[in-house]
Coordinates of C-alpha atoms in Angstrom, one line a residue:
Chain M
X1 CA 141.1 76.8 48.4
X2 CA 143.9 78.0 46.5
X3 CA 146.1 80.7 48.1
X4 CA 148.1 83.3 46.5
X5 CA 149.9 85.8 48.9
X6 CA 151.8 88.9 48.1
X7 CA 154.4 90.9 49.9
X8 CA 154.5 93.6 50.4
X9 CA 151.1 95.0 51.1
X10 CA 152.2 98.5 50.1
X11 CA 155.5 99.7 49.0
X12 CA 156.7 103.6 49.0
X13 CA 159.7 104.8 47.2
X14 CA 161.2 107.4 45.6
X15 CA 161.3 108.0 42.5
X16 CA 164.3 106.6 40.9
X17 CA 164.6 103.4 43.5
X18 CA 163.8 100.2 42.8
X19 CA 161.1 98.5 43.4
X20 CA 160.1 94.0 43.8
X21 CA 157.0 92.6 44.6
X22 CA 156.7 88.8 45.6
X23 CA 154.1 86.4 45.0
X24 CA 153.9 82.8 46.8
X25 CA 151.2 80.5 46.1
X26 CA 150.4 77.7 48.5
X27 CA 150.0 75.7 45.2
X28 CA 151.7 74.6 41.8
X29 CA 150.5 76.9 39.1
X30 CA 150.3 75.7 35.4
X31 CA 151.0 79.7 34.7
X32 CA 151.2 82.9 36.4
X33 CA 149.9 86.5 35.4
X34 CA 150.8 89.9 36.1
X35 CA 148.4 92.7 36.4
X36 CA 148.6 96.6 36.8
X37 CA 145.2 98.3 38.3
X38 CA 146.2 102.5 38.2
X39 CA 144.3 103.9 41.0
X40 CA 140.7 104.4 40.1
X41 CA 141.3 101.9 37.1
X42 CA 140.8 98.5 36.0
X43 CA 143.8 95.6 36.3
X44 CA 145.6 95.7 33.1
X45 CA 147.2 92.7 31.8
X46 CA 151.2 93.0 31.6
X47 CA 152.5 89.4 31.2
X48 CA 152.3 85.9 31.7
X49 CA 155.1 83.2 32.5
X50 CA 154.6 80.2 31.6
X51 CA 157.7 77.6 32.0
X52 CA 159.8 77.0 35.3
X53 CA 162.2 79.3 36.3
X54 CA 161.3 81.8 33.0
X55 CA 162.3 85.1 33.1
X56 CA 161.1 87.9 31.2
X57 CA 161.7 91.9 30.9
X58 CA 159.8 94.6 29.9
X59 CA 161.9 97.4 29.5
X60 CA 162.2 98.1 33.5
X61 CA 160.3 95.2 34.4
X62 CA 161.7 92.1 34.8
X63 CA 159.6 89.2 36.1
X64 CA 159.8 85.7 37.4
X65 CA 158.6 82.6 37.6
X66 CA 160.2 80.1 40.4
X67 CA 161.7 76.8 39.7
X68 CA 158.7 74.9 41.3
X69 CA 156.2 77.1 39.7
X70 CA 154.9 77.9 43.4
X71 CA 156.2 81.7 43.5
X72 CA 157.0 84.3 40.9
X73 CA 158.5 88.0 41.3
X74 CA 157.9 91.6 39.8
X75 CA 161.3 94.0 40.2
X76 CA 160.9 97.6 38.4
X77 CA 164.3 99.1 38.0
X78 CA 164.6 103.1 38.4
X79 CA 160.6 103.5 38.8
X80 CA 159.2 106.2 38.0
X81 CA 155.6 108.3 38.8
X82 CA 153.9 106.4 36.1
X83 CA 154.6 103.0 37.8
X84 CA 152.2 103.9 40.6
X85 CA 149.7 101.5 41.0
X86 CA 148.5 98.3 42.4
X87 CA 150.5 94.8 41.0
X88 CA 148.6 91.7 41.4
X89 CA 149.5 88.2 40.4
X90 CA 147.5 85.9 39.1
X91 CA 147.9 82.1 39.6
X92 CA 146.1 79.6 37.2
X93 CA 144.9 75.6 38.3
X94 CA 141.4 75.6 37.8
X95 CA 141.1 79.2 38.2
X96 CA 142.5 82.5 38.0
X97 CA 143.4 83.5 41.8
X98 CA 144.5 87.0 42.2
X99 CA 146.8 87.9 44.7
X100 CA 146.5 90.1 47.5
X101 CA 148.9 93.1 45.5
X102 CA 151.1 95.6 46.3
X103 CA 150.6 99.0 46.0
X104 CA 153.4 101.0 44.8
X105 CA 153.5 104.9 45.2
X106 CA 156.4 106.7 43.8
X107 CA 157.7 109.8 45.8
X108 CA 158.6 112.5 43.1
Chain C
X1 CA 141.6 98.2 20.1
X2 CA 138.3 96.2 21.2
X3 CA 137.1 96.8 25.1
X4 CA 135.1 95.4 27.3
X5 CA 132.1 97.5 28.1
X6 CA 130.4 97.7 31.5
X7 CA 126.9 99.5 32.3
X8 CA 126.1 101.3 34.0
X9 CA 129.3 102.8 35.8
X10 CA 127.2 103.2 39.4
X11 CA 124.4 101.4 40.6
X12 CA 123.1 102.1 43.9
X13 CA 120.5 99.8 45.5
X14 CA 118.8 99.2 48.7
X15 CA 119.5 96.0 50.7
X16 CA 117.0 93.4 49.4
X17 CA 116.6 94.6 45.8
X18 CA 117.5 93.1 42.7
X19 CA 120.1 94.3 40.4
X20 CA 121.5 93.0 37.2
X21 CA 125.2 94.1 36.5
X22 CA 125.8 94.3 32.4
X23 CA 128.7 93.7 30.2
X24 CA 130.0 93.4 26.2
X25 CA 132.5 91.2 26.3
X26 CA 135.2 91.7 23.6
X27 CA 133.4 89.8 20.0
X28 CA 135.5 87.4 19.1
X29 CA 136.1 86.0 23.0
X30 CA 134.5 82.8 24.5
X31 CA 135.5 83.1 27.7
X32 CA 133.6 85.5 30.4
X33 CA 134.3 86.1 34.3
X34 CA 132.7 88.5 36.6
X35 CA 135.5 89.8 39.3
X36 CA 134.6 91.9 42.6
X37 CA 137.1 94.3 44.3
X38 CA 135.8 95.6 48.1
X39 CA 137.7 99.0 48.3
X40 CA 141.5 98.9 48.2
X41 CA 141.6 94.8 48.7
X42 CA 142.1 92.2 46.4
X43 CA 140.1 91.1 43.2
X44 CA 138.0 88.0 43.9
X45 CA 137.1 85.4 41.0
X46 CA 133.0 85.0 40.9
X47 CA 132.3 82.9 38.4
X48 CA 133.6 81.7 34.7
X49 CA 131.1 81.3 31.9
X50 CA 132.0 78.9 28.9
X51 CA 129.5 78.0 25.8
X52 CA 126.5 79.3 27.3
X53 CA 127.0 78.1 31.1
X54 CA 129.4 78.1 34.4
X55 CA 132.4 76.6 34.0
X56 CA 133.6 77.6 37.2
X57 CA 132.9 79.5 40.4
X58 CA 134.2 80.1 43.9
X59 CA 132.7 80.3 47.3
X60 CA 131.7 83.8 46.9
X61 CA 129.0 82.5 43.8
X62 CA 126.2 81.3 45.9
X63 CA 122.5 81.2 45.4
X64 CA 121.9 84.9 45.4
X65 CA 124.0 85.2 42.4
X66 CA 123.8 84.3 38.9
X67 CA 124.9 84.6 35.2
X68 CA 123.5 85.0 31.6
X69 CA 124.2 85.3 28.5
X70 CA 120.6 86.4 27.2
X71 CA 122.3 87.2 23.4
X72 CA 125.3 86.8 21.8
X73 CA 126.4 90.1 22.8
X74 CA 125.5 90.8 26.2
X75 CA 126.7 88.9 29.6
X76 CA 125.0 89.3 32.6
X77 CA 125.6 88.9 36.4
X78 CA 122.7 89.3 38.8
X79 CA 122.3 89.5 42.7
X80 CA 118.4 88.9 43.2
X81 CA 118.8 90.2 47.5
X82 CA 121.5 92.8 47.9
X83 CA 123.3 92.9 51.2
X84 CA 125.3 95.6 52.4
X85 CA 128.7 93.5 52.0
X86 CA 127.8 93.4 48.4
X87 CA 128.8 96.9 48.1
X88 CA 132.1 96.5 46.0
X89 CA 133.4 97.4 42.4
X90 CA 132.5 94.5 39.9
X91 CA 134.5 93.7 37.2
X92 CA 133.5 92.0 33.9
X93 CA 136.7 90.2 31.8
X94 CA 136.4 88.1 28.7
X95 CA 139.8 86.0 27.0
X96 CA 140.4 84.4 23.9
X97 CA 140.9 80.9 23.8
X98 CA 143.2 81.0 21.4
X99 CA 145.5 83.9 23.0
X100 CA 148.9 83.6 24.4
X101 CA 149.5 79.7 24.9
X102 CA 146.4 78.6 23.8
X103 CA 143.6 77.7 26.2
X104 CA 141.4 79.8 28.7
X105 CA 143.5 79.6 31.8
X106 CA 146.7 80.5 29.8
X107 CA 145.0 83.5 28.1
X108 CA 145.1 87.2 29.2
X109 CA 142.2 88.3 30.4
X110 CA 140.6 91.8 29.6
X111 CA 138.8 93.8 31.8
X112 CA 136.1 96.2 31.9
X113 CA 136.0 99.7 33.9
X114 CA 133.8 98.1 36.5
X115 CA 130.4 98.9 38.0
X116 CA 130.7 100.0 41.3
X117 CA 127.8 98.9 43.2
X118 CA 126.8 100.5 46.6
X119 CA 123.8 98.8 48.7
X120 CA 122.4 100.8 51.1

């Protein structure tokens, strides 16, 4: 089945660094999702890519979407406490495969 | 803003029994998933429900597992013999068709708080 891999497994900075998750997906994606779960919470949707190579922001978050539609990337600039969480991907063919995630803690 | 609504918050069960995990998806959505996340891993795609039956569902879905949408409210997932590796948070999510870029798989999808289920 469809593979969707995300690296790192866990991420600590401090508070003020920045911060990039990667996803890589063993297969082309028609679209890819991004999703915040807060400890203790439910994933959250943040945004979806759509077209090859697209890059979008969100204030401090800028995110990715390879040219071959097979990988996509999450970089928070100057994080802060409230970014801690887990970030998941989400690739879509026939189904939504989450990714493994990245949790991020943020060292006040 | 809508939510999706999941009873009861914790169930706890003994190995063998029945339980049925609820849900209210958002009104106006027509697309439902169930999700499970085993502590601190990653969340795992169940099953995908589409005018009234599966549209999808991944290894995980097997016999012991099903789905319903008994009215137009509620949706439904039930494990009919509980094992211990059941034990894991489950996640209800519902999407609008006709969200961002049109189409289920390109639509967000919105989650409920989860049911954490622990089999004992």
């Amino acid at each position: 089945g469809q593979q969707v891999m995300q690296i790192p497994q866990y991420q600590h900075v401090q508070e003020g660094e920045d911060f990039t998750t990667y996803c890589n997906s063993s297969t082309t994606l028609s679209n890819i999702q991004w999703y915040k779960q807060r400890p203790g919470g439910h994933p959250v949707f943040l945004i979806q890519l759509v077209k090859s190579g697209e890059v979008k922001k969100q204030k401090r978050l800028t995110f990715q979407f390879g040219e071959a539609k097979k990988n996509s990337s999450l970089h928070i600039t100057a994080t802060q406490t409230t970014d801690v969480g887990t970030y998941f991907c989400a690739g879509t063919g026939n189904q939504f495969y989450f990714g493994t995630g990245t949790s991020l803690t943020v060292i006040p | 803003e809508p939510e999706v609504t999941q009873t009861p918050s914790h169930q706890v069960t003994q190995m063998g029994q029945e339980v049925i995990l609820r849900c209210v998806p958002i009104s106006n959505h027509l697309y439902f998933y169930w999700y499970r996340q085993i502590l601190g891993q990653k969340v795992e795609f169940l099953v995908s429900f589409y005018n009234n039956e599966i549209s999808e569902k991944s290894e995980i879905f097997d016999d012991q597992f099903s789905v319903e949408r008994p009215d137009g409210s509620n949706f439904t997932l039930k494990i009919r013999s509980t094992k211990l590796e059941d034990s894991a948070m489950y996640f209800c999510a519902s999407s609008d068709p006709w969200g961002q870029g049109g189409g289920s798989y390109n639509s967000p999808l919105h989650f409920g708080n989860g049911t954490r289920l622990t089999v004992t």
